[in-house]
mmCIF file of C-alpha atoms and ligand atoms in Angstrom:
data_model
loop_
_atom_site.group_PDB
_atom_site.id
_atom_site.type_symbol
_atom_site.label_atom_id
_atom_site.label_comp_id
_atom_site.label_asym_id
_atom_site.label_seq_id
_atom_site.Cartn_x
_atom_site.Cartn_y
_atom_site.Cartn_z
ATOM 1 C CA UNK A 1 -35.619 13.652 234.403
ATOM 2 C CA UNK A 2 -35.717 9.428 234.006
ATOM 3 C CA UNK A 3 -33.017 8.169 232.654
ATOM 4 C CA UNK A 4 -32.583 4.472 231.676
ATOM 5 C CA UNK A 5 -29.205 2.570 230.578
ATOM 6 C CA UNK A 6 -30.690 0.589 227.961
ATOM 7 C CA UNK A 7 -27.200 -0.757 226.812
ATOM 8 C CA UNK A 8 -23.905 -0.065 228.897
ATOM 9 C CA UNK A 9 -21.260 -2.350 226.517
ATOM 10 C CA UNK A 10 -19.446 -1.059 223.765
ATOM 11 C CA UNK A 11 -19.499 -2.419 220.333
ATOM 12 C CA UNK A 12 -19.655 -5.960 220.005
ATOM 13 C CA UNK A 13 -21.461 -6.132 223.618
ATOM 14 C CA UNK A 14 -21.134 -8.418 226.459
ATOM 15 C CA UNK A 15 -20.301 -11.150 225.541
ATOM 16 C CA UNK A 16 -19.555 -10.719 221.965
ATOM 17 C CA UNK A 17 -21.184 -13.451 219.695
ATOM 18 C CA UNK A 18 -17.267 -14.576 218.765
ATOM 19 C CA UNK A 19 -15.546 -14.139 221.737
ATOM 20 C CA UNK A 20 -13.913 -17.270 223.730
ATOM 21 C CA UNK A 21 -12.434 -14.678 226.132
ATOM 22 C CA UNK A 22 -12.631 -15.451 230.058
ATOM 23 C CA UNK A 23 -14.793 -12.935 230.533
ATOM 24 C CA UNK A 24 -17.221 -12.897 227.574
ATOM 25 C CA UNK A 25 -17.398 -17.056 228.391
ATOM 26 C CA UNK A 26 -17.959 -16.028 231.899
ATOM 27 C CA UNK A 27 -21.121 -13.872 230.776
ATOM 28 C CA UNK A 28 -22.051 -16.417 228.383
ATOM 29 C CA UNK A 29 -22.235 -18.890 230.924
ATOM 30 C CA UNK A 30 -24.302 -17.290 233.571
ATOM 31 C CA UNK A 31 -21.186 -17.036 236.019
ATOM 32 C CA UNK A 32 -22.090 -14.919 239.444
ATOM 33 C CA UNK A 33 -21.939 -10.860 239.087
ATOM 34 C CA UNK A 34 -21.138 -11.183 235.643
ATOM 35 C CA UNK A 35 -24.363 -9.144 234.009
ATOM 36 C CA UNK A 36 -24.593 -9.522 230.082
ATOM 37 C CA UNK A 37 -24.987 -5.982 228.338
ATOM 38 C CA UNK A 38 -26.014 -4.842 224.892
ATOM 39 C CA UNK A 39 -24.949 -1.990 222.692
ATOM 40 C CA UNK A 40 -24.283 1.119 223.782
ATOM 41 C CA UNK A 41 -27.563 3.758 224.506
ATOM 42 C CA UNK A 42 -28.996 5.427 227.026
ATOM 43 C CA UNK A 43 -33.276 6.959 227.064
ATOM 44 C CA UNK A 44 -34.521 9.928 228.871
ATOM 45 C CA UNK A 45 -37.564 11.335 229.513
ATOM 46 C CA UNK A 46 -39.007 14.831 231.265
ATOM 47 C CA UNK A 47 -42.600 13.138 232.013
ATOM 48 C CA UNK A 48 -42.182 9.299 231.837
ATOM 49 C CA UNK A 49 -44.341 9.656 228.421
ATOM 50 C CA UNK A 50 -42.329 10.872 225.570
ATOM 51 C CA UNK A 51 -38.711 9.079 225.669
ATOM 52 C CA UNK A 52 -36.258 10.694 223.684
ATOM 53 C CA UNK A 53 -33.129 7.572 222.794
ATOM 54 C CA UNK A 54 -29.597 8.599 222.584
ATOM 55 C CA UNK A 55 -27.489 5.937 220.383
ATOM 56 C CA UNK A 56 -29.775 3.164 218.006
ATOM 57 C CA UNK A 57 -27.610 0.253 219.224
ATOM 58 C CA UNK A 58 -28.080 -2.612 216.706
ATOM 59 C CA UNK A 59 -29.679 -4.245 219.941
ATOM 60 C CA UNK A 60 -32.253 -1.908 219.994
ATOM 61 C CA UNK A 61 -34.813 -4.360 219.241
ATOM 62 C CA UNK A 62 -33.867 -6.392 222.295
ATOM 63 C CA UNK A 63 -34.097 -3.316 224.229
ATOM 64 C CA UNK A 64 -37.174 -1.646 223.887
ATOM 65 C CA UNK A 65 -38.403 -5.265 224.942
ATOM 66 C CA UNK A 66 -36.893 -4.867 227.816
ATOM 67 C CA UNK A 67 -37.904 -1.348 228.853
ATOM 68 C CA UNK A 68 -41.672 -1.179 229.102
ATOM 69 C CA UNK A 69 -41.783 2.826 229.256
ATOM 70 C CA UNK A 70 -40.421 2.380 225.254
ATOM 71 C CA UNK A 71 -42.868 0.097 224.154
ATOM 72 C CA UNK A 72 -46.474 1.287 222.775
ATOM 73 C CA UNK A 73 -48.948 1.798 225.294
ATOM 74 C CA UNK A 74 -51.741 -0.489 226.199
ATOM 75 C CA UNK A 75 -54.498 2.032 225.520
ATOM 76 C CA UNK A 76 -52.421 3.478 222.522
ATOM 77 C CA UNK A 77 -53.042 3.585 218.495
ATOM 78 C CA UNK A 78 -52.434 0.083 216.731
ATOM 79 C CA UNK A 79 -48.847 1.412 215.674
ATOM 80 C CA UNK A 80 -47.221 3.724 217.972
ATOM 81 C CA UNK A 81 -43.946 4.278 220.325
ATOM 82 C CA UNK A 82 -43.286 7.040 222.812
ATOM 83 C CA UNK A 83 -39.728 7.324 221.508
ATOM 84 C CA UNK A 84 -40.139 10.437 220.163
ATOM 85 C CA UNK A 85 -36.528 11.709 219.234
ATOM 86 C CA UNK A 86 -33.409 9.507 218.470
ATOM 87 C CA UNK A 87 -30.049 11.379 218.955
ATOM 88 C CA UNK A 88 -26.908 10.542 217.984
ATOM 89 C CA UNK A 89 -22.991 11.121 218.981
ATOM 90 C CA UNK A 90 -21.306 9.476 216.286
ATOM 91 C CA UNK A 91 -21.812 7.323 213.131
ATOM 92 C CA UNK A 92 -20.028 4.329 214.884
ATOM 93 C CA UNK A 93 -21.936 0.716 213.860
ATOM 94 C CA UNK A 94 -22.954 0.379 217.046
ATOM 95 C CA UNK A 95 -24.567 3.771 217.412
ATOM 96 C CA UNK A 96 -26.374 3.817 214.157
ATOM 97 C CA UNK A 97 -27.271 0.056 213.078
ATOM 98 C CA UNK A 98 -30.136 0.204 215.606
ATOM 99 C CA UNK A 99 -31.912 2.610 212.987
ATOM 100 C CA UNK A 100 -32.862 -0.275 210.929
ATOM 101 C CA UNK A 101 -34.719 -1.325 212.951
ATOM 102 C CA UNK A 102 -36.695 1.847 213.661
ATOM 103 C CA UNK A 103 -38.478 1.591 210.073
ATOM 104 C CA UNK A 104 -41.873 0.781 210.019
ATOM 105 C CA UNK A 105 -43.159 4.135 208.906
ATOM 106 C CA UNK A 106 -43.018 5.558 212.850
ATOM 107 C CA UNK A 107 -42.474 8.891 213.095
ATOM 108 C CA UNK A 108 -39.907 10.464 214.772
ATOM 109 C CA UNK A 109 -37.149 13.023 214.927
ATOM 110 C CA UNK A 110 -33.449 12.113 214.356
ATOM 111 C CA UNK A 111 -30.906 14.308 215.499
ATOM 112 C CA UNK A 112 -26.970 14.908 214.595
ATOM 113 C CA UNK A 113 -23.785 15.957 213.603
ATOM 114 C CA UNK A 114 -23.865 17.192 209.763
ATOM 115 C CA UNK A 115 -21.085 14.715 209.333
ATOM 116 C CA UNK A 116 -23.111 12.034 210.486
ATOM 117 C CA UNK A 117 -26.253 12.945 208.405
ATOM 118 C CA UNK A 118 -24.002 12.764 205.937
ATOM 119 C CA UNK A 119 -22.759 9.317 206.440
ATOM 120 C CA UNK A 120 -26.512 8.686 206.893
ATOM 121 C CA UNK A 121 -27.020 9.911 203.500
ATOM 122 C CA UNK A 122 -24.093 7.855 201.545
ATOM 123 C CA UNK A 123 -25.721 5.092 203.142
ATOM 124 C CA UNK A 124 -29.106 4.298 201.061
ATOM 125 C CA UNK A 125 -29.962 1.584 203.607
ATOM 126 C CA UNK A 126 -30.537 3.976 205.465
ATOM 127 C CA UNK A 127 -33.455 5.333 203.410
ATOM 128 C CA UNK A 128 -35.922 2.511 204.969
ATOM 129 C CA UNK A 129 -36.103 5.517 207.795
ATOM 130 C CA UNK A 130 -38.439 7.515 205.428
ATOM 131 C CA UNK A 131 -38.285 10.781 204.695
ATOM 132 C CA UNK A 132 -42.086 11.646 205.049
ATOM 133 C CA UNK A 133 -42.070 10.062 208.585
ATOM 134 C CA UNK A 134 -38.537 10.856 210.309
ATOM 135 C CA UNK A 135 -37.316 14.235 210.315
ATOM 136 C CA UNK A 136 -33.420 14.403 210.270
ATOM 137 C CA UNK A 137 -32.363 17.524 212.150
ATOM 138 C CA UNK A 138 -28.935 18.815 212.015
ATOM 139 C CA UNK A 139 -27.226 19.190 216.233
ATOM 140 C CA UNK A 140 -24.625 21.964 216.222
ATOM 141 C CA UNK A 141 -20.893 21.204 217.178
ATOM 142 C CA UNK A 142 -21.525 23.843 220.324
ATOM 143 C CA UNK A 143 -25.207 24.907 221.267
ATOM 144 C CA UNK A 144 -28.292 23.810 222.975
ATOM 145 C CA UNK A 145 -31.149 21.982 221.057
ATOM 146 C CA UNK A 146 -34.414 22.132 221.914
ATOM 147 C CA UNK A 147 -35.474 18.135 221.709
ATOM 148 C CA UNK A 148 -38.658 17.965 219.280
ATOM 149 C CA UNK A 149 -40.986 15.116 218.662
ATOM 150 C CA UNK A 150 -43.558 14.990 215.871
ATOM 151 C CA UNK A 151 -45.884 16.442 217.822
ATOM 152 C CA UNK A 152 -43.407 19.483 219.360
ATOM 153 C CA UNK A 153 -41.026 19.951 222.602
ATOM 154 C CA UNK A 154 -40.644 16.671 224.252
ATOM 155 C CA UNK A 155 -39.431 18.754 227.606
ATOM 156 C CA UNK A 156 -35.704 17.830 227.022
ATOM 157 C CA UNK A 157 -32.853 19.971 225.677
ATOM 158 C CA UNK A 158 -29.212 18.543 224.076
ATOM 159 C CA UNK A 159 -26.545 20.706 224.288
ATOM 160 C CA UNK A 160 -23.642 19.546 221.912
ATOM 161 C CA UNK A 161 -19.845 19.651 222.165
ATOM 162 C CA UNK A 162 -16.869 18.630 220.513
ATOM 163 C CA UNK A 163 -15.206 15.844 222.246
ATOM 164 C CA UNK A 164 -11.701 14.574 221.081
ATOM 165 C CA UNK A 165 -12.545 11.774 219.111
ATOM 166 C CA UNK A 166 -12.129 9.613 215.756
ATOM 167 C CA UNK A 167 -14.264 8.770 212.653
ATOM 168 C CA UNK A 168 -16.140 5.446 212.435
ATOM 169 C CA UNK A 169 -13.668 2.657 212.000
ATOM 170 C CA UNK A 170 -15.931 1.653 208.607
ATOM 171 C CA UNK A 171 -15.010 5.518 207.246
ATOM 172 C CA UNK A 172 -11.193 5.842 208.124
ATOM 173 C CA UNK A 173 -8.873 6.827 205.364
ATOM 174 C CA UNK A 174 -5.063 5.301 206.629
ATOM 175 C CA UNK A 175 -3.738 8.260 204.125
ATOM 176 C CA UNK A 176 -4.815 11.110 206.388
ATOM 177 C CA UNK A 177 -4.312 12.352 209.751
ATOM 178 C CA UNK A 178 -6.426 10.747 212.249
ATOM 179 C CA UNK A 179 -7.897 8.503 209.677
ATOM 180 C CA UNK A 180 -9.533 11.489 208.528
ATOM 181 C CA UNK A 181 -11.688 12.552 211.468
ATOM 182 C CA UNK A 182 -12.796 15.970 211.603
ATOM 183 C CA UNK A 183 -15.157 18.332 213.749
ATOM 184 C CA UNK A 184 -18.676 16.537 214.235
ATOM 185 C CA UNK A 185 -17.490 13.185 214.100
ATOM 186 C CA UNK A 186 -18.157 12.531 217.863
ATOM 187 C CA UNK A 187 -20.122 15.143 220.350
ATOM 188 C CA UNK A 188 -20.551 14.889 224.274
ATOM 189 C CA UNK A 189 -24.501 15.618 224.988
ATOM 190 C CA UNK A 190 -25.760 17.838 228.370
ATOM 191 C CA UNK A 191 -28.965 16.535 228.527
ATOM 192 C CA UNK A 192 -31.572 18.375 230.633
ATOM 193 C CA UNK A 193 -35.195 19.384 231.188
ATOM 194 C CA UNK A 194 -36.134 22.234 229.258
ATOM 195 C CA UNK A 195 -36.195 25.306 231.360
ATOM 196 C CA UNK A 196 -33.144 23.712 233.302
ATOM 197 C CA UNK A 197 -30.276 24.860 231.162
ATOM 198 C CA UNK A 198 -28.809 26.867 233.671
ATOM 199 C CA UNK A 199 -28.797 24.272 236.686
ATOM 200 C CA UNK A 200 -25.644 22.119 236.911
ATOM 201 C CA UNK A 201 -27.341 19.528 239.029
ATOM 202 C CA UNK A 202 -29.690 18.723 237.287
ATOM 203 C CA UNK A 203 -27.233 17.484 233.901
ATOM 204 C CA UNK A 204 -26.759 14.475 233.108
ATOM 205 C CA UNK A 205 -23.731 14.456 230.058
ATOM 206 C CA UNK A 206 -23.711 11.619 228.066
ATOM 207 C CA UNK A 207 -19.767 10.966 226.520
ATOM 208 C CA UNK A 208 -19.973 7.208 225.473
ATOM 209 C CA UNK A 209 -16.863 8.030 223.254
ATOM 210 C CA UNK A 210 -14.087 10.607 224.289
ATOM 211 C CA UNK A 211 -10.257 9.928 223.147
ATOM 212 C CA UNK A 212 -8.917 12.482 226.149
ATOM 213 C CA UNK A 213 -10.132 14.465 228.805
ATOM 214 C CA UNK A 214 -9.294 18.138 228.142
ATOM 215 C CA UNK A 215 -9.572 21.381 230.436
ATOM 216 C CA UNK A 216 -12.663 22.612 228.646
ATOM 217 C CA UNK A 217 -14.495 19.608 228.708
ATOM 218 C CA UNK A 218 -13.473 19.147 232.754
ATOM 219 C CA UNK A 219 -14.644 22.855 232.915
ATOM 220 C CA UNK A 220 -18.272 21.613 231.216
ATOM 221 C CA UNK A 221 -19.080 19.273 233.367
ATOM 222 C CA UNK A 222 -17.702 20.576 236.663
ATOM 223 C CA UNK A 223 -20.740 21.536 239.130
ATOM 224 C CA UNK A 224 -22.738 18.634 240.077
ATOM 225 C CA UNK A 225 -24.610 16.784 237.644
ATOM 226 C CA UNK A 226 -24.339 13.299 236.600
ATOM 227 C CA UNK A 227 -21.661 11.961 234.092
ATOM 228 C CA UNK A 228 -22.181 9.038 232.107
ATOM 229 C CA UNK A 229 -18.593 8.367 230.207
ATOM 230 C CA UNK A 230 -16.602 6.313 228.077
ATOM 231 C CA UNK A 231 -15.737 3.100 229.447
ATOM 232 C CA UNK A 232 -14.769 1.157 226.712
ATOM 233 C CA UNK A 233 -11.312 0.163 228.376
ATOM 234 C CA UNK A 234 -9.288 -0.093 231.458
ATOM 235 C CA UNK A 235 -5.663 -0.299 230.242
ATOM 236 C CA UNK A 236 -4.905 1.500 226.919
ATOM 237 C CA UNK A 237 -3.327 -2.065 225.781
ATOM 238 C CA UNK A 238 -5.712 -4.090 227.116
ATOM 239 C CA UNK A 239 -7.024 -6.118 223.689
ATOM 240 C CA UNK A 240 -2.787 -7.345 223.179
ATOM 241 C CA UNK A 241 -3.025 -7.979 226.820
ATOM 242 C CA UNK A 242 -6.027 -10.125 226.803
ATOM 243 C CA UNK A 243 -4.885 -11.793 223.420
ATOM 244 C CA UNK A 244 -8.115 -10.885 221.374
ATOM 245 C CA UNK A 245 -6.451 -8.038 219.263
ATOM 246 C CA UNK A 246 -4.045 -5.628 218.816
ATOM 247 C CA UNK A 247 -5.471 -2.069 218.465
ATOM 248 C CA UNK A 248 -4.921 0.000 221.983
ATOM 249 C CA UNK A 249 -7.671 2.301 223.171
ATOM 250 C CA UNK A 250 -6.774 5.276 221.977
ATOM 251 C CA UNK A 251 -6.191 3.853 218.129
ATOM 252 C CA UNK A 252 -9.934 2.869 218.647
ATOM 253 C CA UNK A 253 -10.628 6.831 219.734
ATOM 254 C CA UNK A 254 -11.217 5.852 223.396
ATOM 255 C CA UNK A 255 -9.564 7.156 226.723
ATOM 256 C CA UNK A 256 -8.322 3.982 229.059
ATOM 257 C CA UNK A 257 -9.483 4.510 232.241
ATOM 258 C CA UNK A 258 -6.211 3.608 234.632
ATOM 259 C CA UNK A 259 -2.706 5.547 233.248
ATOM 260 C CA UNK A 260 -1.443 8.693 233.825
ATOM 261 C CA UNK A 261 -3.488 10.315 231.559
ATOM 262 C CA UNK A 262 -6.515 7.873 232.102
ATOM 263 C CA UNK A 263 -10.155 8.835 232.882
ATOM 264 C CA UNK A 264 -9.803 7.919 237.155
ATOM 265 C CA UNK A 265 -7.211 10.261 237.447
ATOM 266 C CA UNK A 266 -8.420 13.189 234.676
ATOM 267 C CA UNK A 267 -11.358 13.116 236.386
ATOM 268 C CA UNK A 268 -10.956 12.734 240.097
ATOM 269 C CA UNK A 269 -10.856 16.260 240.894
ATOM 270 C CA UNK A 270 -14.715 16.877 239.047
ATOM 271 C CA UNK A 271 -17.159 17.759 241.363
ATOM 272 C CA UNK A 272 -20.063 15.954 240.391
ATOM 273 C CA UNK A 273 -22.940 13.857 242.237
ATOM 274 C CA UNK A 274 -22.548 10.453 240.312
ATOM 275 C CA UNK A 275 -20.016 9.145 237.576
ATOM 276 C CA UNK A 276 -20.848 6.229 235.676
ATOM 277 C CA UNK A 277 -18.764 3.985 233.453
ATOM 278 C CA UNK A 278 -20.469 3.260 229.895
ATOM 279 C CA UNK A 279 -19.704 2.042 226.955
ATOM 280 C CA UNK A 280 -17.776 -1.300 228.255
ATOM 281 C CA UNK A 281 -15.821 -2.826 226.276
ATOM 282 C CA UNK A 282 -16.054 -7.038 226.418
ATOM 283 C CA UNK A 283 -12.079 -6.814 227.405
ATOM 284 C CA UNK A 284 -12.897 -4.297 230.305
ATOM 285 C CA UNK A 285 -11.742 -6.282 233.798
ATOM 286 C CA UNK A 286 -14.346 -4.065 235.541
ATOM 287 C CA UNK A 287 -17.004 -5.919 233.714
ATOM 288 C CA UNK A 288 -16.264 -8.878 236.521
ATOM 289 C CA UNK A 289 -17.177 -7.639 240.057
ATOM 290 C CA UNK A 290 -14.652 -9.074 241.733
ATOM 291 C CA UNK A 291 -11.689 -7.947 239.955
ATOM 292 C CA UNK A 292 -8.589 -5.584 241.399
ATOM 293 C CA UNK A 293 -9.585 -3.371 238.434
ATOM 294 C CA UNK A 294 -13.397 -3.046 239.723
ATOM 295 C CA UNK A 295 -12.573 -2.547 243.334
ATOM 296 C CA UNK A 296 -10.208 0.546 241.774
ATOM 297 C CA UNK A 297 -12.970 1.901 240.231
ATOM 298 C CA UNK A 298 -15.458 1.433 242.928
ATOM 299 C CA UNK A 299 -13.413 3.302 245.343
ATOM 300 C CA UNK A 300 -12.248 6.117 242.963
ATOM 301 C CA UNK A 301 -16.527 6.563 243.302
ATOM 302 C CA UNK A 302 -16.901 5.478 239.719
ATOM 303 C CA UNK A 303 -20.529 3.275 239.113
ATOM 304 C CA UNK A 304 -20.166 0.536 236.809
ATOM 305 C CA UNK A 305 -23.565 0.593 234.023
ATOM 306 C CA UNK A 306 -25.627 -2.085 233.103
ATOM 307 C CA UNK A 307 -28.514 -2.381 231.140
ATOM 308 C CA UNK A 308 -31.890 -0.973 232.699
ATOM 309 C CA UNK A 309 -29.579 1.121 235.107
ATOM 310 C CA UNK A 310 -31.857 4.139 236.468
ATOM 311 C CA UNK A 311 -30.794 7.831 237.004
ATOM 312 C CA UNK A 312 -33.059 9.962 238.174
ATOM 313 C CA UNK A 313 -32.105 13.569 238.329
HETATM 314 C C1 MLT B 1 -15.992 2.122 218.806
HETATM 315 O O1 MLT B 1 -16.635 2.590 219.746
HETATM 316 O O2 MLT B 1 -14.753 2.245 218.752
HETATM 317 C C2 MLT B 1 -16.714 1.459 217.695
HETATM 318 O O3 MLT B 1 -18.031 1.196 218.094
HETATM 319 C C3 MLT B 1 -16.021 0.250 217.239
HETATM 320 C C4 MLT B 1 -16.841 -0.484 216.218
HETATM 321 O O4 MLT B 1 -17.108 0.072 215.142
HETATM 322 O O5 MLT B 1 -17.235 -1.620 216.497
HETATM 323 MN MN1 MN B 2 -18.658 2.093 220.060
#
């Protein structure tokens, strides 16, 4: 299985088009080690020919340009993509905006929660995906999916999970608990080649957004395979401490990776054969390679993602 980082910062990417921040300015300004990133998506593919994309980052655009395996072929029809499937693991902005710009009357299959259909389906803009060209298909809160293009199989399977998580900041209601998130409103994805569901190895699990690391979900992805997981900050207070906001991590639904209860140490007892950082926020001090915070990470074995990052597996 290929699998390509086509965006490895969190909403708002790296550098954010507003932020005056030293490290956004340092991207900005071409400084040494300090990569810019887009929105937050990964591809895979079983053969190198159909891609299935996981997350439409509003910088999707910007990213199939980038990725010559997503763009049509040279020999292909006059209109054509080997993105076959599009799943999602939440209806955050920065997971779903990239949709627009999948119109064009390509088919495809979409895949998610039923409570992200059904924000789909509120949402009439969303109706320029039509209906006689892109399937939605509903992903289970606990099961394995069979990954189908247009044409059939694609050679990948999803298997979703419930990860600890919050609604999309555009949905939450301040008069109920957690803003109102319920069941389905963010997954964790196993992705694998079909036929491989029962080697560990050969798994790569996608969790761009995870509020807390719990024993079942250390249980799920014990055994060898590769982790790609939520990044977004280091220190749960990290947005006071930098000065550009006030929300901590974990009001934003995202595990900090340093702290007691943090990702490095939640995690540091998982066997598995890489673990990769995604989903950076533009606050993140890992995001410059030189910092105490990236050295941490580095020698806790953690990989730091940027875009066109390959994992082969
Ligand atoms: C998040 O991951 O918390 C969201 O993408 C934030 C946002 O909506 O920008
Ligand atoms: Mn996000």
């Amino acid at each position: 299985m290929k699998i390509r980082a086509l965006g490895a910062a969190a909403g708002g990417g790296f550098p954010q088009w507003n932020c005056n921040a030293p490290l956004s300015r340092a991207a900005r300004t071409q400084q040494p080690g300090f990569l810019p990133r887009t929105q937050s998506s990964i591809a895979a593919s079983s053969n190198g020919r159909s891609w299935a994309v996981f997350n439409a980052s509003p910088d999707i655009r910007q990213q199939i340009a980038q990725t010559p395996e997503l763009q049509p072929a040279a020999d292909g029809p006059l209109r054509s993509t080997p993105i076959r499937a599009v799943v999602l693991t939440n209806a955050d902005v920065d997971h779903i905006a990239g949709l627009l710009t999948l119109r064009e009357k390509e088919p495809f299959t979409l895949y998610a929660t039923r409570r992200v259909l059904d924000t789909l389906s509120a949402n009439s803009i969303f109706n320029v995906l039509d209906p006689a060209f892109v399937e939605r298909r509903e992903l289970p809160l606990e099961g394995i999916t069979e990954l189908e293009g247009p044409e059939g199989p694609i050679g990948l399977t999803v298997e979703s999970f419930l990860v600890p998580g919050k609604v999309a900041l555009f949905l939450e209601n301040t008069n109920e608990t957690g803003f109102g998130t319920k069941d389905g409103d963010t997954v964790g994805l196993a992705i694998r080649v079909s036929g491989a569901e029962a080697s560990a190895g050969r798994t790569l699990f996608y969790v761009p957004g995870c509020a807390a690391v719990e024993a079942d979900l250390k249980s799920r992805i014990s055994g060898g395979g590769c982790l790609m997981f939520d990044g977004t900050v280091f220190e749960d207070d990290e947005m006071a401490r930098t000065g550009v906001g006030s929300k901590t991590g974990a009001r934003m639904g995202h595990i900090s990776m340093n702290g007691p209860s943090g990702s490095l140490s939640a995690l540091a007892d998982v066997e598995l054969k890489r673990r990769v950082y995604i989903h950076i926020n533009n606050t993140n001090p890992v995001l410059d390679p030189a910092s105490r915070e990236a050295r941490i990470v580095a020698e806790a074995g953690w990989e730091v993602a940027h875009d066109g990052m390959e994992l082969e597996l």
